[in-house]
Amino acid sequence: MFFSELFPNSLQPIHRKRQVSREATDFITLDLINREENLPQWARDRMPALLKSGVVERIGLKYMLSRKYYELVDRKGVYTRKRGLDRETNKQLLLKHIKDNKNHGSQFRDLREVLLLLSSDQVKKILTEMKRGKMICVVGKTSAARWYPDAGD
């Protein structure tokens, strides 16, 4: 696994620049973050120091290895994939799908497939924002509902 092989040496420039010491538990904590596993309390206790060091960043409620780390190990694409797309890009992907299927409408299950990395609630929130912004409209209720581009679009 690239993380285990590169982690100790790749973080030296970050730690030297920030003058932050590394604890043994930090390596385990960062490995847990990399594997996207739940953090035990002892690992969560280390998060303020890891955030300050710049090796970890917080995205919403989760932690991930920082952009700086992925730049150091020359894995920028992995950072982008794990970080996910920004909200506007997600909206544009949904809008494109809805426009491409304007004749028959798009069911919610299809829209969920467009943004697989997001939860149902996250997709619903984006659709609600798009509806308020008059980008799209919905016809029907429950699972039979279909989403269409707004008539003015």
PDB file of C-alpha atoms in Angstrom:
ATOM      1  CA  MET A   1       0.000   0.000   0.000  1.00  0.00           C
ATOM      2  CA  PHE A   2       1.507   3.348  -1.008  1.00  0.00           C
ATOM      3  CA  PHE A   3       0.506   5.016   2.247  1.00  0.00           C
ATOM      4  CA  SER A   4       2.461   2.682   4.526  1.00  0.00           C
ATOM      5  CA  GLU A   5       5.558   2.883   2.349  1.00  0.00           C
ATOM      6  CA  LEU A   6       5.628   6.673   1.900  1.00  0.00           C
ATOM      7  CA  PHE A   7       4.033   8.004   5.051  1.00  0.00           C
ATOM      8  CA  PRO A   8       6.960   8.502   7.464  1.00  0.00           C
ATOM      9  CA  ASN A   9       9.374  10.019   4.944  1.00  0.00           C
ATOM     10  CA  SER A  10       6.799  12.044   3.016  1.00  0.00           C
ATOM     11  CA  LEU A  11       5.628  13.904   6.107  1.00  0.00           C
ATOM     12  CA  GLN A  12       9.051  15.075   7.219  1.00  0.00           C
ATOM     13  CA  PRO A  13       8.895  18.338   5.187  1.00  0.00           C
ATOM     14  CA  ILE A  14       5.472  19.195   6.649  1.00  0.00           C
ATOM     15  CA  HIS A  15       6.563  18.456  10.197  1.00  0.00           C
ATOM     16  CA  ARG A  16       9.861  20.339   9.864  1.00  0.00           C
ATOM     17  CA  LYS A  17       8.135  23.404   8.405  1.00  0.00           C
ATOM     18  CA  ARG A  18       5.475  23.456  11.111  1.00  0.00           C
ATOM     19  CA  GLN A  19       7.833  22.285  13.859  1.00  0.00           C
ATOM     20  CA  VAL A  20       5.353  19.680  15.038  1.00  0.00           C
ATOM     21  CA  SER A  21       6.495  16.471  16.676  1.00  0.00           C
ATOM     22  CA  ARG A  22       5.131  13.125  15.563  1.00  0.00           C
ATOM     23  CA  GLU A  23       3.737  10.671  18.046  1.00  0.00           C
ATOM     24  CA  ALA A  24       3.583   6.977  17.218  1.00  0.00           C
ATOM     25  CA  THR A  25      -0.181   7.085  17.503  1.00  0.00           C
ATOM     26  CA  ASP A  26      -0.255   9.750  14.773  1.00  0.00           C
ATOM     27  CA  PHE A  27       0.892   7.192  12.212  1.00  0.00           C
ATOM     28  CA  ILE A  28      -1.878   4.824  13.261  1.00  0.00           C
ATOM     29  CA  THR A  29      -4.422   7.663  13.261  1.00  0.00           C
ATOM     30  CA  LEU A  30      -3.404   8.778   9.781  1.00  0.00           C
ATOM     31  CA  ASP A  31      -3.593   5.215   8.512  1.00  0.00           C
ATOM     32  CA  LEU A  32      -7.144   4.949   9.910  1.00  0.00           C
ATOM     33  CA  ILE A  33      -8.051   8.228   8.197  1.00  0.00           C
ATOM     34  CA  ASN A  34      -6.537   7.017   4.932  1.00  0.00           C
ATOM     35  CA  ARG A  35      -8.598   3.807   5.137  1.00  0.00           C
ATOM     36  CA  GLU A  36     -11.683   5.909   6.010  1.00  0.00           C
ATOM     37  CA  GLU A  37     -12.299   3.982   9.216  1.00  0.00           C
ATOM     38  CA  ASN A  38     -13.944   5.260  12.367  1.00  0.00           C
ATOM     39  CA  LEU A  39     -11.517   6.897  14.753  1.00  0.00           C
ATOM     40  CA  PRO A  40     -11.345   5.698  18.364  1.00  0.00           C
ATOM     41  CA  GLN A  41     -11.340   8.377  21.048  1.00  0.00           C
ATOM     42  CA  TRP A  42      -7.537   8.328  21.463  1.00  0.00           C
ATOM     43  CA  ALA A  43      -7.207   9.099  17.731  1.00  0.00           C
ATOM     44  CA  ARG A  44      -9.828  11.867  17.850  1.00  0.00           C
ATOM     45  CA  ASP A  45      -7.855  13.408  20.715  1.00  0.00           C
ATOM     46  CA  ARG A  46      -4.881  13.832  18.332  1.00  0.00           C
ATOM     47  CA  MET A  47      -6.906  15.609  15.636  1.00  0.00           C
ATOM     48  CA  PRO A  48      -6.236  19.216  16.769  1.00  0.00           C
ATOM     49  CA  ALA A  49      -2.469  18.649  16.494  1.00  0.00           C
ATOM     50  CA  LEU A  50      -2.779  16.853  13.150  1.00  0.00           C
ATOM     51  CA  LEU A  51      -5.011  19.596  11.757  1.00  0.00           C
ATOM     52  CA  LYS A  52      -2.528  22.222  12.947  1.00  0.00           C
ATOM     53  CA  SER A  53       0.347  20.329  11.323  1.00  0.00           C
ATOM     54  CA  GLY A  54      -1.382  20.527   7.946  1.00  0.00           C
ATOM     55  CA  VAL A  55      -1.272  16.798   7.264  1.00  0.00           C
ATOM     56  CA  VAL A  56      -5.027  16.378   7.893  1.00  0.00           C
ATOM     57  CA  GLU A  57      -8.001  18.495   6.907  1.00  0.00           C
ATOM     58  CA  ARG A  58     -11.618  18.398   7.911  1.00  0.00           C
ATOM     59  CA  ILE A  59     -14.318  18.066   5.261  1.00  0.00           C
ATOM     60  CA  GLY A  60     -17.734  18.426   6.835  1.00  0.00           C
ATOM     61  CA  LEU A  61     -17.834  15.824   9.589  1.00  0.00           C
ATOM     62  CA  LYS A  62     -14.987  13.670   8.298  1.00  0.00           C
ATOM     63  CA  TYR A  63     -11.227  13.952   8.286  1.00  0.00           C
ATOM     64  CA  MET A  64      -8.946  13.198   5.367  1.00  0.00           C
ATOM     65  CA  LEU A  65      -5.282  13.463   4.502  1.00  0.00           C
ATOM     66  CA  SER A  66      -4.520  16.956   3.280  1.00  0.00           C
ATOM     67  CA  ARG A  67      -3.891  18.215  -0.230  1.00  0.00           C
ATOM     68  CA  LYS A  68      -0.303  18.916   0.878  1.00  0.00           C
ATOM     69  CA  TYR A  69       0.218  15.259   1.717  1.00  0.00           C
ATOM     70  CA  TYR A  70      -1.093  14.067  -1.652  1.00  0.00           C
ATOM     71  CA  GLU A  71       1.062  16.657  -3.434  1.00  0.00           C
ATOM     72  CA  LEU A  72       4.153  15.418  -1.584  1.00  0.00           C
ATOM     73  CA  VAL A  73       3.511  11.806  -2.607  1.00  0.00           C
ATOM     74  CA  ASP A  74       2.533  12.870  -6.144  1.00  0.00           C
ATOM     75  CA  ARG A  75      -1.005  11.461  -5.851  1.00  0.00           C
ATOM     76  CA  LYS A  76      -3.084  14.598  -6.488  1.00  0.00           C
ATOM     77  CA  GLY A  77      -5.791  12.621  -8.294  1.00  0.00           C
ATOM     78  CA  VAL A  78      -6.380  10.478  -5.216  1.00  0.00           C
ATOM     79  CA  TYR A  79      -6.953  13.642  -3.178  1.00  0.00           C
ATOM     80  CA  THR A  80      -9.529  14.936  -5.658  1.00  0.00           C
ATOM     81  CA  ARG A  81     -11.353  11.605  -5.771  1.00  0.00           C
ATOM     82  CA  LYS A  82     -11.465  11.261  -1.981  1.00  0.00           C
ATOM     83  CA  ARG A  83     -12.360  14.914  -1.453  1.00  0.00           C
ATOM     84  CA  GLY A  84     -15.252  14.646  -3.862  1.00  0.00           C
ATOM     85  CA  LEU A  85     -16.704  17.220  -6.174  1.00  0.00           C
ATOM     86  CA  ASP A  86     -17.811  20.632  -5.004  1.00  0.00           C
ATOM     87  CA  ARG A  87     -21.500  21.442  -4.656  1.00  0.00           C
ATOM     88  CA  GLU A  88     -21.747  23.428  -7.911  1.00  0.00           C
ATOM     89  CA  THR A  89     -20.175  20.597  -9.903  1.00  0.00           C
ATOM     90  CA  ASN A  90     -22.646  18.149  -8.342  1.00  0.00           C
ATOM     91  CA  LYS A  91     -25.508  20.466  -9.327  1.00  0.00           C
ATOM     92  CA  GLN A  92     -24.239  20.657 -12.897  1.00  0.00           C
ATOM     93  CA  LEU A  93     -23.978  16.868 -13.124  1.00  0.00           C
ATOM     94  CA  LEU A  94     -27.556  16.489 -11.905  1.00  0.00           C
ATOM     95  CA  LEU A  95     -28.787  19.225 -14.234  1.00  0.00           C
ATOM     96  CA  LYS A  96     -27.075  17.624 -17.218  1.00  0.00           C
ATOM     97  CA  HIS A  97     -28.694  14.280 -16.424  1.00  0.00           C
ATOM     98  CA  ILE A  98     -32.109  15.897 -15.981  1.00  0.00           C
ATOM     99  CA  LYS A  99     -31.772  17.825 -19.255  1.00  0.00           C
ATOM    100  CA  ASP A 100     -30.575  14.719 -21.108  1.00  0.00           C
ATOM    101  CA  ASN A 101     -33.720  12.928 -19.931  1.00  0.00           C
ATOM    102  CA  LYS A 102     -36.200  15.799 -20.223  1.00  0.00           C
ATOM    103  CA  ASN A 103     -38.668  13.862 -22.381  1.00  0.00           C
ATOM    104  CA  HIS A 104     -39.394  11.232 -19.748  1.00  0.00           C
ATOM    105  CA  GLY A 105     -38.090  12.917 -16.608  1.00  0.00           C
ATOM    106  CA  SER A 106     -35.587  11.565 -14.122  1.00  0.00           C
ATOM    107  CA  GLN A 107     -36.545   9.490 -11.126  1.00  0.00           C
ATOM    108  CA  PHE A 108     -34.739  10.012  -7.839  1.00  0.00           C
ATOM    109  CA  ARG A 109     -33.094   6.581  -8.009  1.00  0.00           C
ATOM    110  CA  ASP A 110     -31.463   7.634 -11.291  1.00  0.00           C
ATOM    111  CA  LEU A 111     -30.276  10.899  -9.792  1.00  0.00           C
ATOM    112  CA  ARG A 112     -28.744   9.001  -6.861  1.00  0.00           C
ATOM    113  CA  GLU A 113     -26.718   6.969  -9.361  1.00  0.00           C
ATOM    114  CA  VAL A 114     -25.287  10.174 -10.817  1.00  0.00           C
ATOM    115  CA  LEU A 115     -23.805  11.071  -7.415  1.00  0.00           C
ATOM    116  CA  LEU A 116     -23.080   7.681  -5.866  1.00  0.00           C
ATOM    117  CA  LEU A 117     -20.665   9.046  -3.285  1.00  0.00           C
ATOM    118  CA  LEU A 118     -23.372  11.235  -1.739  1.00  0.00           C
ATOM    119  CA  SER A 119     -26.104  10.041   0.612  1.00  0.00           C
ATOM    120  CA  SER A 120     -29.764  10.210  -0.364  1.00  0.00           C
ATOM    121  CA  ASP A 121     -30.214  13.153   1.998  1.00  0.00           C
ATOM    122  CA  GLN A 122     -27.327  15.038   0.387  1.00  0.00           C
ATOM    123  CA  VAL A 123     -28.794  14.525  -3.099  1.00  0.00           C
ATOM    124  CA  LYS A 124     -32.225  15.633  -1.827  1.00  0.00           C
ATOM    125  CA  LYS A 125     -30.714  18.831  -0.406  1.00  0.00           C
ATOM    126  CA  ILE A 126     -29.022  19.630  -3.715  1.00  0.00           C
ATOM    127  CA  LEU A 127     -32.272  18.982  -5.616  1.00  0.00           C
ATOM    128  CA  THR A 128     -34.142  21.250  -3.197  1.00  0.00           C
ATOM    129  CA  GLU A 129     -31.595  24.038  -3.808  1.00  0.00           C
ATOM    130  CA  MET A 130     -31.909  23.553  -7.555  1.00  0.00           C
ATOM    131  CA  LYS A 131     -35.709  23.632  -7.334  1.00  0.00           C
ATOM    132  CA  ARG A 132     -35.624  26.856  -5.275  1.00  0.00           C
ATOM    133  CA  GLY A 133     -33.242  28.329  -7.838  1.00  0.00           C
ATOM    134  CA  LYS A 134     -35.750  27.439 -10.578  1.00  0.00           C
ATOM    135  CA  MET A 135     -33.239  25.208 -12.352  1.00  0.00           C
ATOM    136  CA  ILE A 136     -35.517  22.168 -12.144  1.00  0.00           C
ATOM    137  CA  CYS A 137     -39.049  21.190 -11.229  1.00  0.00           C
ATOM    138  CA  VAL A 138     -40.604  17.987  -9.950  1.00  0.00           C
ATOM    139  CA  VAL A 139     -43.824  16.337 -11.073  1.00  0.00           C
ATOM    140  CA  GLY A 140     -45.353  13.827  -8.705  1.00  0.00           C
ATOM    141  CA  LYS A 141     -44.521  12.628  -5.229  1.00  0.00           C
ATOM    142  CA  THR A 142     -42.743   9.740  -3.577  1.00  0.00           C
ATOM    143  CA  SER A 143     -40.713   7.333  -5.696  1.00  0.00           C
ATOM    144  CA  ALA A 144     -42.933   7.984  -8.716  1.00  0.00           C
ATOM    145  CA  ALA A 145     -41.857  11.642  -8.885  1.00  0.00           C
ATOM    146  CA  ARG A 146     -39.923  12.765 -11.937  1.00  0.00           C
ATOM    147  CA  TRP A 147     -37.535  15.675 -12.221  1.00  0.00           C
ATOM    148  CA  TYR A 148     -37.464  17.953 -15.275  1.00  0.00           C
ATOM    149  CA  PRO A 149     -35.545  21.044 -16.312  1.00  0.00           C
ATOM    150  CA  ASP A 150     -37.450  24.193 -15.347  1.00  0.00           C
ATOM    151  CA  ALA A 151     -39.751  25.351 -18.157  1.00  0.00           C
ATOM    152  CA  GLY A 152     -37.918  28.697 -18.299  1.00  0.00           C
ATOM    153  CA  ASP A 153     -34.606  26.920 -18.882  1.00  0.00           C
TER     154      ASP A 153
END
